[in-house]
mmCIF file of C-alpha atoms in Angstrom:
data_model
loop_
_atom_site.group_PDB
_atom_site.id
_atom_site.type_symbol
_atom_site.label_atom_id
_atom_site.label_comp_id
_atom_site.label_asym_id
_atom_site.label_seq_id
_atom_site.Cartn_x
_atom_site.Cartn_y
_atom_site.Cartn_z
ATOM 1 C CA UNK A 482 -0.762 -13.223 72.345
ATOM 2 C CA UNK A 483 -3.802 -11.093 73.140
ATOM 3 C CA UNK A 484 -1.553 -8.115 73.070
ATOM 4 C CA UNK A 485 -0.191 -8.663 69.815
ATOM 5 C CA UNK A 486 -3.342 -9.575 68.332
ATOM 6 C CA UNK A 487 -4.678 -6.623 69.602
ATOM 7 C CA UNK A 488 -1.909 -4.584 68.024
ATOM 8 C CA UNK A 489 -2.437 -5.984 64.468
ATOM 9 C CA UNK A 490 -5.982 -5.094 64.985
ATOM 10 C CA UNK A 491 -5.227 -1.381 65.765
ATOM 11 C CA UNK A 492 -2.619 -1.408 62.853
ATOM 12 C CA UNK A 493 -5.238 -3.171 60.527
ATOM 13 C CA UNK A 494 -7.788 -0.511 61.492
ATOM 14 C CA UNK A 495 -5.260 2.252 60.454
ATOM 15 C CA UNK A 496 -4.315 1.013 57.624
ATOM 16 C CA UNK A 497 -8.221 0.665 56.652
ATOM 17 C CA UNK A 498 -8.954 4.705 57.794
ATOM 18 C CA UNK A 499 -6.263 5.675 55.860
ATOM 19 C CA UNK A 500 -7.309 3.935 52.577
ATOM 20 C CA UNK A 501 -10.452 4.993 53.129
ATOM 21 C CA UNK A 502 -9.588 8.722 53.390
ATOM 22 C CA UNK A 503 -7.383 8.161 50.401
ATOM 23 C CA UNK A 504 -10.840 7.484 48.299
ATOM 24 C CA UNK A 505 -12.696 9.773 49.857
ATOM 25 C CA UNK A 506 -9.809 12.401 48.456
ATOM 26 C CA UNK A 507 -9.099 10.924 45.315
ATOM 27 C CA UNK A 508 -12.815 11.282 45.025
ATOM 28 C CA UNK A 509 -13.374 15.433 45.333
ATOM 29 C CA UNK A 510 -10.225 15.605 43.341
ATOM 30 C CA UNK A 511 -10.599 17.615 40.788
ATOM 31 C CA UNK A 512 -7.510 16.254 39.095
ATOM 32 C CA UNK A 513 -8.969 13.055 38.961
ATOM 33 C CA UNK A 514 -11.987 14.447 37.476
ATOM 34 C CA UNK A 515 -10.633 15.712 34.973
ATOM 35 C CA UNK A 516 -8.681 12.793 33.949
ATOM 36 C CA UNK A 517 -11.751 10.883 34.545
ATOM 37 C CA UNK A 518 -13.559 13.327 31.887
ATOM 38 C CA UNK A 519 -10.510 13.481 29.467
ATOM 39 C CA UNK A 520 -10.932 9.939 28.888
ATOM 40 C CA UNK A 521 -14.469 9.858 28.382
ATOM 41 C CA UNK A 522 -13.994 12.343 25.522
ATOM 42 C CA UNK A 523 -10.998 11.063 24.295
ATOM 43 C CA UNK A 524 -13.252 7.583 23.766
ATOM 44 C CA UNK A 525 -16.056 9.545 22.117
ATOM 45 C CA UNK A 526 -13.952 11.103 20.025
ATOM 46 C CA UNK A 527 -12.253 7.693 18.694
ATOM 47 C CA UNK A 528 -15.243 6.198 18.476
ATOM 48 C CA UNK A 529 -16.060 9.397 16.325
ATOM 49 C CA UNK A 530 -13.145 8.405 13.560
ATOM 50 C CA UNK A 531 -14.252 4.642 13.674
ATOM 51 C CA UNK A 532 -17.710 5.557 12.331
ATOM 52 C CA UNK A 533 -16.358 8.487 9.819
ATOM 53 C CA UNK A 534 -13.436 5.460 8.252
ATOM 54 C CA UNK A 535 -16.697 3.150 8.428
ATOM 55 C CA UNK A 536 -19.073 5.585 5.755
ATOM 56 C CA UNK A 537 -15.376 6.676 3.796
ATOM 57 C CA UNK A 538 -15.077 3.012 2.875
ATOM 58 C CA UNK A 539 -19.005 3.085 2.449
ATOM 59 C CA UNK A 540 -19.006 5.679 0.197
ATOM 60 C CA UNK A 541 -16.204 4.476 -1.654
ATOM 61 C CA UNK A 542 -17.583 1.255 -2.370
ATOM 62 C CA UNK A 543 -20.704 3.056 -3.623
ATOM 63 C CA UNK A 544 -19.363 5.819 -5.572
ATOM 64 C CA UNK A 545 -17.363 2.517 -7.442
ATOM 65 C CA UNK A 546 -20.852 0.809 -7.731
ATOM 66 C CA UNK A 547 -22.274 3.799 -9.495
ATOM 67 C CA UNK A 548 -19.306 5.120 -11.654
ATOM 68 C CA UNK A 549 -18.338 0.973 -13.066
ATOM 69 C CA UNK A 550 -21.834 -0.863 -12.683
ATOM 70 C CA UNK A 551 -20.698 -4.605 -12.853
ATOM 71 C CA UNK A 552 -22.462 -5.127 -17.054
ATOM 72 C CA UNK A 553 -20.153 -2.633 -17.664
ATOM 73 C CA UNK A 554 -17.060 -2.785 -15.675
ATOM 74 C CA UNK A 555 -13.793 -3.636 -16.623
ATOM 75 C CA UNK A 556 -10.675 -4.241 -15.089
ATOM 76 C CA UNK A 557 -7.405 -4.986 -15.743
ATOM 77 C CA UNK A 558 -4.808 -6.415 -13.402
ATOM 78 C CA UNK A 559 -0.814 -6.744 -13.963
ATOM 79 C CA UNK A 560 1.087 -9.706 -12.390
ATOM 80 C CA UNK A 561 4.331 -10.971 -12.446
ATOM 81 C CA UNK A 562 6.710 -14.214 -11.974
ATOM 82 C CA UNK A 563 9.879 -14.679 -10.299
ATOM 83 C CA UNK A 564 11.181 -12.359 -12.690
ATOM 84 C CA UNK A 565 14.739 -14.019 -13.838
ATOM 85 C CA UNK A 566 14.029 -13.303 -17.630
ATOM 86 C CA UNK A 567 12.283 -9.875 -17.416
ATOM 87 C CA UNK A 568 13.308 -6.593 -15.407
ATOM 88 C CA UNK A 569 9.795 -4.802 -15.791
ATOM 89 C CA UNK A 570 10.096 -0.868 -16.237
ATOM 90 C CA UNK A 571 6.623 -0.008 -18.074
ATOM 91 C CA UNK A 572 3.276 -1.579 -19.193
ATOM 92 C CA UNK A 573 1.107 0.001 -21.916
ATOM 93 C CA UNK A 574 -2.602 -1.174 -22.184
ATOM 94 C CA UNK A 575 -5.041 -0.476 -25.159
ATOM 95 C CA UNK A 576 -8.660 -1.703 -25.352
ATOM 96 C CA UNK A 577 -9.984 -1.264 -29.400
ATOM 97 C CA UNK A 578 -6.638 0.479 -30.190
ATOM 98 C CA UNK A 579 -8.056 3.096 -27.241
ATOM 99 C CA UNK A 580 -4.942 3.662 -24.598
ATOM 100 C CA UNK A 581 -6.836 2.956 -21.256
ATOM 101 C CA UNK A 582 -3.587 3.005 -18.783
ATOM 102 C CA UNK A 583 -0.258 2.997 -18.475
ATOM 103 C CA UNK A 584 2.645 3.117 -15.820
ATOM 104 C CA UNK A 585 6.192 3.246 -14.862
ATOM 105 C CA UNK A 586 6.979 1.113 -12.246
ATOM 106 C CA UNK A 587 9.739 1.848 -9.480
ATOM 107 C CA UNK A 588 12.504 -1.280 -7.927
ATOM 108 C CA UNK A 589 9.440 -1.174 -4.750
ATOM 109 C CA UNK A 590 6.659 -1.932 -7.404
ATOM 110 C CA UNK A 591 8.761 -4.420 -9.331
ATOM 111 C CA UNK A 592 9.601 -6.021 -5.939
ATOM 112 C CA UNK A 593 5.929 -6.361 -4.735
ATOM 113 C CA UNK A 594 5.042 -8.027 -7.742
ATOM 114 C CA UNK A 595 8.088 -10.706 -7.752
ATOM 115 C CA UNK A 596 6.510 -11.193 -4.046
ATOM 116 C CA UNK A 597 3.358 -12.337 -5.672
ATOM 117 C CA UNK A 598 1.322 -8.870 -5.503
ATOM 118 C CA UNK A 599 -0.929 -8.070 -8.474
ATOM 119 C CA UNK A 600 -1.556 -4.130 -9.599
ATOM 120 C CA UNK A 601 -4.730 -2.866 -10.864
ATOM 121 C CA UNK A 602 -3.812 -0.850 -13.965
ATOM 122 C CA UNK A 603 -7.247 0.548 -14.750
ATOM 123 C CA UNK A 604 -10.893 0.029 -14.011
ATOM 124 C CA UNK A 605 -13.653 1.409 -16.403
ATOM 125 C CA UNK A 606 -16.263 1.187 -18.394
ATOM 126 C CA UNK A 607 -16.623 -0.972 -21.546
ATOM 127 C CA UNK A 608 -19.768 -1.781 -23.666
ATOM 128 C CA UNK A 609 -21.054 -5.444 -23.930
ATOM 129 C CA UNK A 610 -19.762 -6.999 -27.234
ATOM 130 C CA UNK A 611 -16.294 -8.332 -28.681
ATOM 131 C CA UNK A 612 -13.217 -6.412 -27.888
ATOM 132 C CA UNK A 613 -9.565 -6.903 -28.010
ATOM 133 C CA UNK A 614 -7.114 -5.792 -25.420
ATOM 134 C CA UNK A 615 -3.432 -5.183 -25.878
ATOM 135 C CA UNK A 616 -0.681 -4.656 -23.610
ATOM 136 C CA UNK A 617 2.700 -3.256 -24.231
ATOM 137 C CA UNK A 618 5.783 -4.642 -21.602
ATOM 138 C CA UNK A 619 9.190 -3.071 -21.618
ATOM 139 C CA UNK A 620 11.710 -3.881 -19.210
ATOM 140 C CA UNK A 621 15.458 -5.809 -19.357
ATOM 141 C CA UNK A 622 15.543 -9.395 -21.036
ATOM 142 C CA UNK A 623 18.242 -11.985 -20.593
ATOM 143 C CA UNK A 624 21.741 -10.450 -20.542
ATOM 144 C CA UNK A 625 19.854 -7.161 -19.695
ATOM 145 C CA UNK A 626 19.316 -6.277 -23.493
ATOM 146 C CA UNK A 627 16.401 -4.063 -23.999
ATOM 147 C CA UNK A 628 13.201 -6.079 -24.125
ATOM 148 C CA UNK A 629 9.731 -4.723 -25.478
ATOM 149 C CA UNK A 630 7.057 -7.246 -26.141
ATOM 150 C CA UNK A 631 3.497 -7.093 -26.902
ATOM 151 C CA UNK A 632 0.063 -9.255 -25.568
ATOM 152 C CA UNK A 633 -3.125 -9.672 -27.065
ATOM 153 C CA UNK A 634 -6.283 -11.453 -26.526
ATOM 154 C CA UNK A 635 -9.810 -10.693 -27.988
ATOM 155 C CA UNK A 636 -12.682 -10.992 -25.648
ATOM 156 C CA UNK A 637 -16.526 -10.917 -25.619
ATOM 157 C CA UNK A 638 -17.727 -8.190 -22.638
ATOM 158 C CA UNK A 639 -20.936 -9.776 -21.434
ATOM 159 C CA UNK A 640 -23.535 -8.641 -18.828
ATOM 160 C CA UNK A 641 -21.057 -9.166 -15.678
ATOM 161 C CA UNK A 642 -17.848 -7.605 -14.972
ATOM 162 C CA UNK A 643 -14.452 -8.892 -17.190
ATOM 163 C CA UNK A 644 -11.589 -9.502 -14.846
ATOM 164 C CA UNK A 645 -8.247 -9.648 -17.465
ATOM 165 C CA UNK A 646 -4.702 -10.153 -15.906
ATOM 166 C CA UNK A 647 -1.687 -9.235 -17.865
ATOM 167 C CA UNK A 648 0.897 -11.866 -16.809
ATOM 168 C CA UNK A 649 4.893 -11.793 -17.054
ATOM 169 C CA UNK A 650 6.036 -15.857 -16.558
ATOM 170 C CA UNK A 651 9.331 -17.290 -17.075
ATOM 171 C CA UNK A 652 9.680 -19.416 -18.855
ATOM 172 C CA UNK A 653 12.348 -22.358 -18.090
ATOM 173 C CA UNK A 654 12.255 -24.412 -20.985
ATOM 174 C CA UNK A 655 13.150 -21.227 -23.450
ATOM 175 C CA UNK A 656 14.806 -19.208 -21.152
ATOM 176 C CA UNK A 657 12.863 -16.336 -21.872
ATOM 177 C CA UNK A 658 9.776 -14.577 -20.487
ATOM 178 C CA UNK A 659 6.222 -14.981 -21.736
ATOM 179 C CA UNK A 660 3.846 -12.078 -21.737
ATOM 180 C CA UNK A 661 -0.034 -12.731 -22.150
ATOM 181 C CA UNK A 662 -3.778 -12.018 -20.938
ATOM 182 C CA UNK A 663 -5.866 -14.073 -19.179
ATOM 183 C CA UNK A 664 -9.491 -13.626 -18.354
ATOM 184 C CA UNK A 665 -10.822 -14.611 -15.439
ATOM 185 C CA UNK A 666 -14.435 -16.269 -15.092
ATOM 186 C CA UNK A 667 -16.383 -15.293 -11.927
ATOM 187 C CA UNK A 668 -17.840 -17.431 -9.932
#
């Protein structure tokens, strides 16, 4: 029993040299040190593009402060419903008989906003006072006839930003789509 215990001493002992020199070697590697550098600098330089996104999305949000301060910004949002009535191709919107945006939408777009997504169709600047906004929708109607329908809704631009959604809802009672504006009051 001594014997053996003896023998798993030795054995222990070797085992502990030999992971020792293995440190010792992985140590003055210069391999290893280079690796060990590599990774050092490959973590400075990603914390490099974390703090150039971080002032991007800084500077964005500023540059949108100063071009649309918020007594005279505007903007104007398109949604849609499930989209059983209307096949949206284009939207047209006018502010005081001005043409402020416009856009042809692809089956992706369309698609998004079935799934409940909302575009922004322009953002600007408007005075304070009354104005009236239009908006222009042509798509397919039922039985995929050639639809092209109009919104309108006059509203008084006060000191903080107007939020205005054009909305496309069907409608199950008529069987057709409605089209109009809503604006939205901020908290």
């Amino acid at each position: 029993m001594i014997r053996f215990c003896h023998n798993i001493y030795r054995i222990t002992l070797a085992l502990c040299l030999l992971f020792a020199s293995s440190i010792s070697m992985a140590q003055t590697d210069p391999q290893v040190e280079q690796e060990k550098e590599n990774t050092a600098l490959n973590q400075q330089v990603e914390d490099l593009k974390q703090a150039a996104l971080n002032l991007n999305r800084d500077l964005l949000l500023l540059e949108e402060e100063l071009l649309f301060p918020g007594n005279t910004q505007v903007a104007v949002f398109v949604s849609m419903d499930v989209g059983e009535f209307f096949q949206l191709d284009a939207v047209k919107v006018k502010i005081d008989d001005r043409v402020i945006g416009s856009h042809l939408y692809t089956e992706k777009q369309v698609s998004a906003l079935y799934r409940g997504g909302i575009q922004r169709i322009y953002v600007g600047n408007v005075k304070s006072g009354e104005h009236e906004i239009s908006a222009f929708f042509t798509g397919k109607g039922p039985q995929g006839r050639d639809y092209k329908r109009a919104a309108k809704l006059n509203f008084e631009k006060t000191s903080d930003p107007a939020l205005l959604e054009l909305r496309i809802v069907d409608s199950t009672q008529k069987l057709q789509p409605i089209f109009d504006i809503k604006e939205w009051e901020l908290p």
